[in-house]
Coordinates of N, CA, C and O and ligand atoms in Angstrom, one line a residue:
M1 N 0.8 -1.2 0.0 CA 0.0 0.0 0.0 C 0.9 1.3 0.0 O 2.0 1.3 0.6
K2 N 0.4 2.3 -0.6 CA 1.1 3.6 -0.7 C 1.3 4.2 0.7 O 0.4 4.2 1.5
K3 N 2.6 4.6 0.9 CA 2.8 5.3 2.2 C 2.4 6.7 2.1 O 2.7 7.4 1.1
V4 N 1.8 7.2 3.2 CA 1.4 8.7 3.2 C 2.5 9.5 4.0 O 2.7 9.3 5.2
I5 N 3.1 10.3 3.2 CA 4.1 11.3 3.8 C 3.4 12.6 3.9 O 3.0 13.1 2.9
A6 N 3.3 13.2 5.1 CA 2.6 14.4 5.2 C 3.6 15.5 5.8 O 4.5 15.1 6.5
I7 N 3.4 16.7 5.3 CA 4.2 17.8 6.0 C 3.2 18.7 6.8 O 2.0 18.8 6.4
Y8 N 3.7 19.2 7.9 CA 2.9 20.1 8.7 C 3.7 21.4 8.7 O 4.6 21.6 9.5
P9 N 3.3 22.3 7.8 CA 4.0 23.6 7.6 C 3.5 24.7 8.6 O 2.3 24.7 8.9
G10 N 4.4 25.5 9.0 CA 3.9 26.6 9.8 C 5.1 27.5 10.2 O 6.3 27.2 10.0
S11 N 4.8 28.6 10.9 CA 5.9 29.5 11.4 C 6.3 29.0 12.8 O 7.5 29.2 13.1
F12 N 5.4 28.5 13.6 CA 5.8 27.9 14.9 C 6.6 28.9 15.7 O 7.6 28.6 16.2
D13 N 6.1 30.1 15.8 CA 6.8 31.2 16.5 C 6.0 31.8 17.6 O 5.4 32.9 17.5
P14 N 5.9 31.1 18.7 CA 6.6 29.9 19.0 C 5.6 28.7 18.9 O 4.4 28.8 18.7
L15 N 6.3 27.5 19.1 CA 5.5 26.2 19.1 C 4.6 26.3 20.4 O 5.0 26.7 21.4
T16 N 3.3 25.9 20.1 CA 2.4 25.8 21.3 C 1.9 24.4 21.6 O 2.2 23.5 20.8
N17 N 1.2 24.3 22.7 CA 0.7 22.9 23.0 C -0.4 22.5 22.0 O -0.6 21.3 21.8
G18 N -1.0 23.5 21.3 CA -2.0 23.2 20.2 C -1.2 22.5 19.0 O -1.7 21.6 18.5
H19 N -0.1 23.1 18.7 CA 0.7 22.4 17.6 C 1.1 21.0 18.0 O 1.0 20.1 17.2
L20 N 1.5 20.8 19.2 CA 2.0 19.5 19.6 C 0.8 18.5 19.6 O 1.0 17.3 19.2
D21 N -0.3 19.0 20.0 CA -1.6 18.1 20.0 C -1.8 17.7 18.5 O -2.1 16.5 18.3
L22 N -1.7 18.6 17.6 CA -1.9 18.2 16.2 C -0.8 17.3 15.7 O -1.2 16.4 14.9
I23 N 0.4 17.5 16.1 CA 1.5 16.6 15.6 C 1.2 15.2 16.1 O 1.4 14.2 15.4
E24 N 0.8 15.1 17.4 CA 0.5 13.8 17.9 C -0.6 13.1 17.1 O -0.5 11.9 16.8
R25 N -1.6 13.8 16.8 CA -2.8 13.3 16.1 C -2.3 12.9 14.7 O -2.6 11.8 14.2
G26 N -1.5 13.7 14.1 CA -1.0 13.5 12.7 C -0.1 12.2 12.7 O -0.1 11.4 11.8
S27 N 0.7 12.1 13.7 CA 1.7 10.9 13.8 C 1.0 9.6 13.8 O 1.5 8.6 13.4
K28 N -0.3 9.7 14.2 CA -1.1 8.4 14.3 C -1.7 8.0 13.0 O -2.0 6.9 12.8
I29 N -1.9 9.0 12.1 CA -2.6 8.6 10.9 C -1.6 8.6 9.6 O -2.0 8.0 8.6
F30 N -0.5 9.3 9.7 CA 0.4 9.3 8.6 C 1.6 8.4 8.8 O 2.0 8.2 10.0
D31 N 2.1 7.9 7.7 CA 3.3 7.0 7.9 C 4.5 7.8 8.4 O 5.3 7.4 9.2
R32 N 4.6 9.0 7.7 CA 5.7 9.9 8.2 C 5.1 11.3 8.2 O 4.3 11.7 7.4
L33 N 5.5 12.1 9.2 CA 5.1 13.4 9.3 C 6.3 14.4 9.5 O 7.1 14.1 10.4
I34 N 6.4 15.3 8.5 CA 7.6 16.2 8.6 C 7.1 17.6 9.0 O 6.2 18.2 8.3
V35 N 7.5 18.0 10.2 CA 7.1 19.4 10.6 C 8.1 20.3 9.9 O 9.3 20.3 10.0
A36 N 7.5 21.2 9.0 CA 8.3 22.1 8.2 C 8.1 23.5 8.6 O 7.1 24.1 8.5
I37 N 9.2 24.0 9.2 CA 9.2 25.4 9.8 C 9.6 26.4 8.7 O 10.6 26.3 8.1
L38 N 8.7 27.4 8.5 CA 8.9 28.4 7.5 C 10.0 29.4 8.0 O 9.9 29.9 9.1
R39 N 10.9 29.7 7.1 CA 11.9 30.8 7.3 C 11.1 32.0 6.9 O 11.0 32.3 5.7
N40 N 10.5 32.7 7.8 CA 9.7 33.9 7.5 C 10.5 35.0 6.8 O 11.6 35.3 7.3
T41 N 10.1 35.4 5.7 CA 10.8 36.5 5.0 C 10.2 37.8 5.2 O 10.9 38.8 5.2
E42 N 8.9 37.9 5.3 CA 8.2 39.2 5.4 C 8.3 39.8 6.8 O 8.8 40.8 7.1
K43 N 7.9 39.0 7.8 CA 7.9 39.5 9.2 C 9.1 39.0 9.9 O 9.6 37.9 9.6
T44 N 9.6 39.7 10.9 CA 10.7 39.3 11.7 C 10.2 38.4 12.8 O 9.4 38.9 13.6
P45 N 10.6 37.2 12.8 CA 10.1 36.3 13.9 C 10.7 36.6 15.2 O 11.8 37.2 15.3
L46 N 10.0 36.2 16.3 CA 10.5 36.4 17.6 C 11.7 35.4 17.8 O 12.8 35.8 18.3
F47 N 11.5 34.2 17.5 CA 12.5 33.2 17.6 C 13.2 32.9 16.2 O 12.5 32.9 15.2
S48 N 14.5 32.8 16.2 CA 15.2 32.6 14.9 C 14.8 31.2 14.4 O 14.2 30.3 15.2
L49 N 15.1 30.9 13.2 CA 14.8 29.6 12.6 C 15.5 28.5 13.4 O 14.8 27.5 13.7
A50 N 16.7 28.8 13.7 CA 17.5 27.7 14.5 C 16.8 27.4 15.8 O 16.7 26.3 16.3
E51 N 16.4 28.5 16.5 CA 15.7 28.3 17.8 C 14.4 27.6 17.7 O 14.1 26.7 18.5
R52 N 13.6 27.9 16.7 CA 12.3 27.2 16.5 C 12.6 25.8 16.2 O 11.9 24.9 16.7
R53 N 13.6 25.5 15.4 CA 13.9 24.1 15.0 C 14.4 23.3 16.2 O 13.9 22.2 16.4
E54 N 15.2 23.9 17.0 CA 15.8 23.2 18.1 C 14.7 22.9 19.1 O 14.6 21.7 19.6
M55 N 13.8 23.8 19.4 CA 12.7 23.6 20.4 C 11.7 22.5 19.8 O 11.3 21.6 20.5
M56 N 11.4 22.6 18.5 CA 10.5 21.6 17.9 C 11.1 20.2 17.9 O 10.5 19.3 18.2
M57 N 12.4 20.1 17.7 CA 13.1 18.8 17.7 C 13.0 18.2 19.1 O 12.7 17.0 19.3
A58 N 13.3 19.0 20.1 CA 13.3 18.5 21.5 C 11.9 18.0 21.8 O 11.7 17.0 22.5
M59 N 10.9 18.7 21.4 CA 9.5 18.4 21.8 C 8.9 17.3 20.9 O 7.8 16.8 21.3
T60 N 9.5 16.9 19.8 CA 8.9 15.9 19.0 C 9.7 14.6 18.9 O 9.3 13.7 18.2
E61 N 10.8 14.5 19.7 CA 11.6 13.3 19.6 C 10.9 12.1 20.1 O 11.3 11.0 19.8
Q62 N 9.8 12.3 20.9 CA 9.1 11.1 21.4 C 8.3 10.3 20.3 O 7.9 9.2 20.5
W63 N 8.1 10.9 19.1 CA 7.4 10.2 18.0 C 8.4 9.8 16.9 O 9.0 10.7 16.3
D64 N 8.5 8.5 16.7 CA 9.5 8.0 15.8 C 9.3 8.4 14.3 O 10.2 8.5 13.6
N65 N 8.0 8.5 14.0 CA 7.7 8.9 12.6 C 7.6 10.4 12.3 O 7.2 10.8 11.2
V66 N 8.0 11.2 13.3 CA 8.0 12.6 13.1 C 9.4 13.2 13.0 O 10.3 12.8 13.8
S67 N 9.6 14.0 11.9 CA 10.9 14.7 11.8 C 10.7 16.2 11.6 O 9.5 16.6 11.4
V68 N 11.7 16.9 11.8 CA 11.6 18.4 11.7 C 12.6 18.9 10.6 O 13.7 18.5 10.5
D69 N 12.0 19.8 9.9 CA 12.9 20.4 8.8 C 12.5 21.9 8.7 O 11.5 22.4 9.3
T70 N 13.2 22.6 7.9 CA 12.9 24.0 7.6 C 12.7 24.2 6.1 O 13.3 23.5 5.3
F71 N 12.0 25.3 5.8 CA 11.9 25.5 4.3 C 11.7 27.0 4.1 O 11.3 27.8 5.0
E72 N 11.9 27.4 2.8 CA 11.6 28.8 2.4 C 11.1 28.7 1.0 O 11.2 27.6 0.3
G73 N 10.4 29.7 0.5 CA 9.8 29.6 -0.8 C 8.4 29.0 -0.7 O 7.8 28.9 0.3
L74 N 8.0 28.5 -1.9 CA 6.6 27.9 -1.9 C 6.5 26.6 -1.1 O 7.4 25.7 -1.3
M75 N 5.5 26.5 -0.4 CA 5.3 25.3 0.4 C 5.1 24.1 -0.5 O 5.7 23.0 -0.2
V76 N 4.4 24.2 -1.6 CA 4.2 23.1 -2.5 C 5.5 22.6 -3.1 O 5.7 21.4 -3.4
D77 N 6.5 23.5 -3.4 CA 7.8 23.1 -3.9 C 8.5 22.3 -2.9 O 9.2 21.3 -3.2
Y78 N 8.4 22.7 -1.7 CA 9.1 21.9 -0.6 C 8.4 20.5 -0.5 O 9.1 19.5 -0.4
A79 N 7.1 20.5 -0.5 CA 6.4 19.2 -0.4 C 6.8 18.3 -1.5 O 7.0 17.1 -1.3
L80 N 6.9 18.8 -2.7 CA 7.3 18.0 -3.9 C 8.8 17.4 -3.7 O 9.1 16.3 -3.9
K81 N 9.6 18.3 -3.1 CA 11.0 18.0 -2.9 C 11.1 16.8 -1.9 O 11.9 15.9 -2.1
V82 N 10.3 16.8 -0.9 CA 10.4 15.7 0.1 C 9.4 14.6 -0.2 O 9.3 13.7 0.6
E83 N 8.8 14.6 -1.4 CA 7.9 13.6 -1.9 C 6.7 13.4 -0.9 O 6.3 12.3 -0.7
A84 N 6.2 14.5 -0.4 CA 5.0 14.4 0.5 C 3.8 14.3 -0.4 O 3.8 14.9 -1.5
N85 N 2.8 13.6 0.1 CA 1.5 13.6 -0.7 C 0.4 14.2 0.1 O -0.7 14.3 -0.4
A86 N 0.7 14.7 1.3 CA -0.4 15.4 2.1 C 0.2 16.5 2.9 O 1.4 16.6 3.2
V87 N -0.6 17.5 3.1 CA -0.3 18.7 4.0 C -1.2 18.7 5.2 O -2.5 18.6 5.0
L88 N -0.7 18.7 6.3 CA -1.6 18.7 7.5 C -1.7 20.2 8.0 O -0.7 20.9 8.1
R89 N -3.0 20.6 8.2 CA -3.2 21.9 8.8 C -4.3 21.8 9.9 O -5.2 21.0 9.8
G90 N -4.1 22.6 10.9 CA -5.1 22.6 12.0 C -6.2 23.6 11.8 O -5.9 24.7 11.3
I91 N -7.4 23.3 12.1 CA -8.5 24.3 12.1 C -9.1 24.3 13.5 O -9.5 23.3 14.1
R92 N -9.0 25.5 14.1 CA -9.5 25.7 15.4 C -11.0 26.1 15.5 O -11.8 25.5 16.1
A93 N -11.3 27.2 14.8 CA -12.6 27.7 14.8 C -13.0 28.0 13.4 O -12.2 28.0 12.5
I94 N -14.3 28.4 13.2 CA -14.8 28.7 11.9 C -14.0 29.9 11.3 O -13.7 29.9 10.1
S95 N -13.5 30.8 12.1 CA -12.7 31.9 11.6 C -11.4 31.5 10.9 O -10.9 32.2 10.0
D96 N -10.9 30.3 11.2 CA -9.7 29.8 10.5 C -10.1 29.3 9.1 O -9.2 29.2 8.2
Y97 N -11.3 28.9 8.9 CA -11.7 28.2 7.8 C -11.5 28.9 6.5 O -10.9 28.3 5.5
E98 N -11.9 30.2 6.4 CA -11.8 30.9 5.2 C -10.3 31.0 4.6 O -10.1 30.7 3.5
Y99 N -9.4 31.4 5.5 CA -8.0 31.5 5.2 C -7.5 30.1 4.8 O -6.8 30.0 3.7
E100 N -7.8 29.1 5.5 CA -7.3 27.8 5.3 C -7.8 27.2 4.0 O -7.1 26.5 3.2
L101 N -9.1 27.5 3.7 CA -9.7 27.0 2.5 C -9.0 27.6 1.2 O -8.7 27.0 0.3
Q102 N -8.8 28.9 1.4 CA -8.2 29.7 0.3 C -6.8 29.1 0.0 O -6.4 28.9 -1.1
M103 N -6.1 28.9 1.1 CA -4.7 28.4 1.0 C -4.7 27.0 0.4 O -4.0 26.7 -0.5
A104 N -5.6 26.1 0.9 CA -5.7 24.7 0.4 C -6.0 24.7 -1.1 O -5.4 23.9 -1.9
L105 N -7.0 25.5 -1.5 CA -7.4 25.5 -2.9 C -6.3 26.1 -3.8 O -6.1 25.6 -4.9
M106 N -5.6 27.1 -3.3 CA -4.5 27.7 -4.1 C -3.4 26.6 -4.2 O -2.8 26.4 -5.3
N107 N -3.1 26.0 -3.1 CA -2.0 24.9 -3.2 C -2.4 23.8 -4.1 O -1.6 23.2 -4.8
R108 N -3.7 23.5 -4.1 CA -4.2 22.4 -5.0 C -4.0 22.8 -6.5 O -3.7 22.0 -7.3
K109 N -4.2 24.1 -6.7 CA -4.0 24.6 -8.1 C -2.5 24.5 -8.5 O -2.2 24.1 -9.6
L110 N -1.7 24.8 -7.5 CA -0.2 24.7 -7.8 C 0.3 23.3 -7.8 O 1.2 23.0 -8.6
A111 N -0.3 22.4 -7.0 CA 0.2 21.0 -7.0 C -1.0 20.1 -6.8 O -1.4 19.8 -5.7
P112 N -1.7 19.7 -7.9 CA -3.0 19.0 -7.8 C -2.9 17.7 -7.1 O -3.9 17.2 -6.6
N113 N -1.7 17.1 -7.0 CA -1.7 15.8 -6.3 C -1.4 15.8 -4.8 O -1.3 14.8 -4.1
L114 N -1.3 17.0 -4.3 CA -1.0 17.2 -2.9 C -2.3 17.5 -2.2 O -2.9 18.5 -2.5
E115 N -2.7 16.6 -1.3 CA -4.0 16.8 -0.6 C -3.7 17.6 0.8 O -2.8 17.2 1.5
T116 N -4.6 18.5 1.1 CA -4.5 19.2 2.4 C -5.5 18.4 3.3 O -6.6 18.2 2.9
V117 N -5.0 18.0 4.4 CA -5.8 17.3 5.4 C -6.0 18.2 6.7 O -5.0 18.7 7.2
F118 N -7.2 18.5 7.0 CA -7.5 19.4 8.2 C -7.8 18.5 9.4 O -8.6 17.5 9.3
M119 N -7.2 18.9 10.5 CA -7.5 18.2 11.8 C -7.8 19.2 12.8 O -7.3 20.4 12.8
M120 N -8.6 18.8 13.8 CA -9.0 19.8 14.9 C -8.2 19.4 16.1 O -8.1 18.3 16.5
P121 N -7.6 20.4 16.7 CA -6.9 20.1 18.0 C -7.9 19.9 19.1 O -9.1 20.2 18.9
A122 N -7.5 19.4 20.3 CA -8.3 19.3 21.4 C -9.0 20.6 21.7 O -8.4 21.7 21.5
E123 N -10.2 20.6 22.2 CA -11.0 21.8 22.5 C -10.2 22.8 23.4 O -10.3 24.0 23.2
A124 N -9.5 22.2 24.3 CA -8.7 23.1 25.2 C -7.8 24.0 24.5 O -7.4 25.0 25.1
Y125 N -7.4 23.7 23.3 CA -6.5 24.5 22.5 C -7.2 25.3 21.4 O -6.5 25.9 20.6
S126 N -8.5 25.3 21.4 CA -9.2 26.0 20.3 C -9.0 27.5 20.3 O -9.3 28.1 19.3
Y127 N -8.6 28.1 21.3 CA -8.5 29.6 21.4 C -7.0 30.0 21.4 O -6.6 31.1 21.5
L128 N -6.1 29.0 21.2 CA -4.7 29.2 21.4 C -4.0 29.5 20.1 O -4.3 28.9 19.1
S129 N -3.2 30.6 20.1 CA -2.4 30.9 18.8 C -1.1 31.4 19.2 O -0.9 32.0 20.3
S130 N -0.1 31.2 18.4 CA 1.3 31.7 18.6 C 1.2 33.2 18.8 O 2.0 33.8 19.7
R131 N 0.4 33.9 18.0 CA 0.4 35.4 18.1 C -0.1 35.8 19.5 O 0.5 36.7 20.1
L132 N -1.1 35.2 20.0 CA -1.6 35.6 21.4 C -0.6 35.2 22.5 O -0.4 36.0 23.4
V133 N 0.1 34.1 22.3 CA 1.1 33.7 23.3 C 2.2 34.7 23.3 O 2.7 35.2 24.3
R134 N 2.7 35.1 22.1 CA 3.7 36.2 22.0 C 3.3 37.4 22.7 O 4.0 38.0 23.5
E135 N 2.0 37.8 22.4 CA 1.5 39.1 23.0 C 1.4 39.0 24.5 O 1.9 39.9 25.2
I136 N 0.9 37.9 25.0 CA 0.7 37.8 26.5 C 2.1 37.8 27.2 O 2.3 38.5 28.1
A137 N 3.1 37.0 26.6 CA 4.4 37.0 27.1 C 5.1 38.3 27.1 O 5.7 38.8 28.1
Q138 N 4.9 39.0 26.0 CA 5.5 40.4 25.9 C 5.0 41.3 26.9 O 5.7 42.3 27.4
L139 N 3.7 41.1 27.4 CA 3.1 42.0 28.3 C 3.2 41.5 29.8 O 2.5 41.9 30.7
G140 N 4.0 40.4 29.9 CA 4.2 39.9 31.3 C 3.1 39.0 31.8 O 3.0 38.8 33.0
G141 N 2.2 38.5 31.0 CA 1.1 37.6 31.5 C 1.6 36.2 31.5 O 2.6 35.8 31.0
P142 N 0.7 35.3 32.2 CA 1.1 33.9 32.4 C 0.8 33.1 31.1 O -0.3 33.2 30.5
I143 N 1.7 32.3 30.7 CA 1.6 31.5 29.5 C 1.7 30.0 29.8 O 1.8 29.2 28.9
S144 N 1.8 29.6 31.1 CA 2.0 28.2 31.4 C 0.7 27.4 31.0 O -0.4 28.0 31.1
G145 N 0.9 26.2 30.5 CA -0.2 25.4 30.1 C -0.5 25.7 28.6 O -1.2 24.9 28.0
L146 N 0.0 26.8 28.1 CA -0.3 27.1 26.7 C 0.9 26.6 25.7 O 0.7 26.3 24.6
V147 N 2.1 26.6 26.3 CA 3.3 26.2 25.5 C 4.1 25.2 26.4 O 3.9 25.2 27.7
P148 N 4.9 24.4 25.8 CA 5.7 23.5 26.6 C 6.6 24.3 27.5 O 7.0 25.5 27.2
E149 N 7.1 23.7 28.7 CA 7.9 24.5 29.7 C 9.1 25.1 29.1 O 9.5 26.2 29.4
V150 N 9.8 24.3 28.2 CA 11.0 24.8 27.6 C 10.7 26.1 26.8 O 11.5 27.1 26.8
V151 N 9.6 26.1 26.1 CA 9.3 27.3 25.3 C 8.9 28.5 26.2 O 9.3 29.6 25.9
E152 N 8.2 28.1 27.3 CA 7.8 29.2 28.2 C 9.1 29.9 28.8 O 9.2 31.1 28.8
R153 N 10.1 29.1 29.1 CA 11.3 29.6 29.7 C 12.0 30.5 28.7 O 12.5 31.6 28.9
R154 N 12.1 29.9 27.5 CA 12.9 30.7 26.4 C 12.1 32.0 26.0 O 12.8 33.0 25.8
L155 N 10.8 31.9 26.1 CA 10.0 33.1 25.8 C 10.3 34.2 26.8 O 10.5 35.4 26.5
R156 N 10.3 33.8 28.1 CA 10.5 34.8 29.1 C 11.9 35.4 29.0 O 12.1 36.6 29.2
E157 N 12.9 34.5 28.8 CA 14.3 35.0 28.6 C 14.3 36.0 27.5 O 15.1 37.0 27.6
K158 N 13.6 35.7 26.4 CA 13.6 36.6 25.3 C 12.9 37.9 25.4 O 13.5 39.0 25.1
V159 N 11.7 37.9 26.0 CA 10.9 39.1 26.0 C 11.1 39.9 27.3 O 10.8 41.1 27.2
E160 N 11.5 39.3 28.3 CA 11.5 40.1 29.6 C 12.7 39.7 30.4 O 12.9 38.6 30.7
P161 N 13.5 40.7 30.8 CA 14.5 40.4 31.8 C 13.8 40.0 33.0 O 12.7 40.5 33.3
A162 N 14.3 39.0 33.8 CA 13.6 38.4 34.9 C 13.0 39.4 35.8 O 11.8 39.4 36.2
H163 N 13.7 40.5 36.2 CA 13.2 41.4 37.1 C 12.0 42.2 36.6 O 11.1 42.5 37.4
K164 N 12.0 42.4 35.3 CA 10.9 43.2 34.8 C 9.6 42.3 34.8 O 8.5 42.8 35.2
F165 N 9.8 41.0 34.5 CA 8.7 40.1 34.6 C 8.1 40.1 36.0 O 6.9 40.1 36.2
E166 N 9.0 40.0 36.9 CA 8.6 39.9 38.4 C 7.8 41.2 38.8 O 6.8 41.1 39.5
E167 N 8.3 42.3 38.3 CA 7.7 43.6 38.6 C 6.2 43.6 38.1 O 5.3 44.0 38.9
V168 N 6.0 43.1 36.9 CA 4.7 43.1 36.4 C 3.8 42.2 37.1 O 2.6 42.5 37.5
R169 N 4.3 41.0 37.5 CA 3.6 40.0 38.2 C 3.1 40.6 39.6 O 2.0 40.4 40.0
T170 N 4.1 41.2 40.2 CA 3.8 41.8 41.5 C 2.7 42.8 41.5 O 1.8 42.9 42.3
R171 N 2.8 43.7 40.4 CA 1.8 44.7 40.2 C 0.4 44.0 40.0 O -0.6 44.5 40.5
R172 N 0.4 42.9 39.2 CA -0.9 42.3 38.9 C -1.5 41.6 40.1 O -2.7 41.7 40.4
T173 N -0.7 40.9 40.9 CA -1.2 40.1 42.0 C -1.1 40.8 43.3 O -1.8 40.4 44.3
G174 N -0.3 41.8 43.4 CA -0.1 42.5 44.6 C 0.8 41.8 45.6 O 1.0 42.2 46.7
K175 N 1.3 40.6 45.1 CA 2.1 39.8 46.1 C 3.6 39.7 45.6 O 3.8 39.5 44.3
K176 N 4.5 39.8 46.5 CA 5.9 39.6 46.1 C 6.2 38.1 46.3 O 5.6 37.4 47.1
K177 N 7.0 37.5 45.4 CA 7.3 36.1 45.5 C 8.1 35.7 46.7 O 8.9 36.5 47.1
Ligands
PNS1 O1 0.6 28.4 10.6 P1 1.1 29.6 9.8 O2 2.3 30.2 10.4 O3 0.0 30.5 9.5 O4 1.6 28.9 8.4 C1 1.4 29.5 7.2 C2 2.2 28.8 6.1 C3 3.6 28.6 6.5 C4 1.6 27.4 5.9 C5 2.0 29.6 4.8 O5 2.3 30.9 5.0 C6 2.9 29.0 3.7 O6 2.7 28.0 3.1 N1 4.0 29.8 3.3 C7 4.9 29.4 2.3 C8 4.7 30.3 1.0 C9 3.6 29.7 0.2 O7 3.6 28.6 -0.3 N2 2.6 30.6 -0.1 C10 1.5 30.3 -0.9 C11 0.3 29.8 0.0 S1 -1.1 29.4 -1.0

């Protein structure tokens, strides 16, 4: 039987528990799943490509059929290069649907044999996005439970010197640690 190789493309800036939930689900239905991290060219990412790759590798090593790679340029060109026949994308809410549908149909036009497969993350992650995680972290809010611990630590190191984070926390809770 034909083996299904899927890629899971995204910016992963940063990787969230919602992404990991989807990777776990994908690893169960695809023979191979390649997490393909985009080297963003338009916007400056918070984490460098190397950092995002390193964190993703650490968090996915538990799944034998999952590997991590990076790409730039058209996603379909990368998919053809690694001989993938499917693209995994997550849909959280109806609001994701329009953008995802547009992208899936455009990708189908570019590469008719590449199928986009949509999966839903656990409900607990249906409101979670990298953008919100970045914003909350930058404003000194709590992000535990939203991202893996290693990502949480790296985020804090990046966006807030420890004393500043503590200052905001104290102001919010009124308690010193
Ligand atoms: O989860 P994200 O960060 O929104 O992922 C978006 C991603 C990486 C899947 C998309 O931006 C993409 O595929 N970029 C590569 C360039 C490309 O192929 N563009 C045409 C899309 S129809």
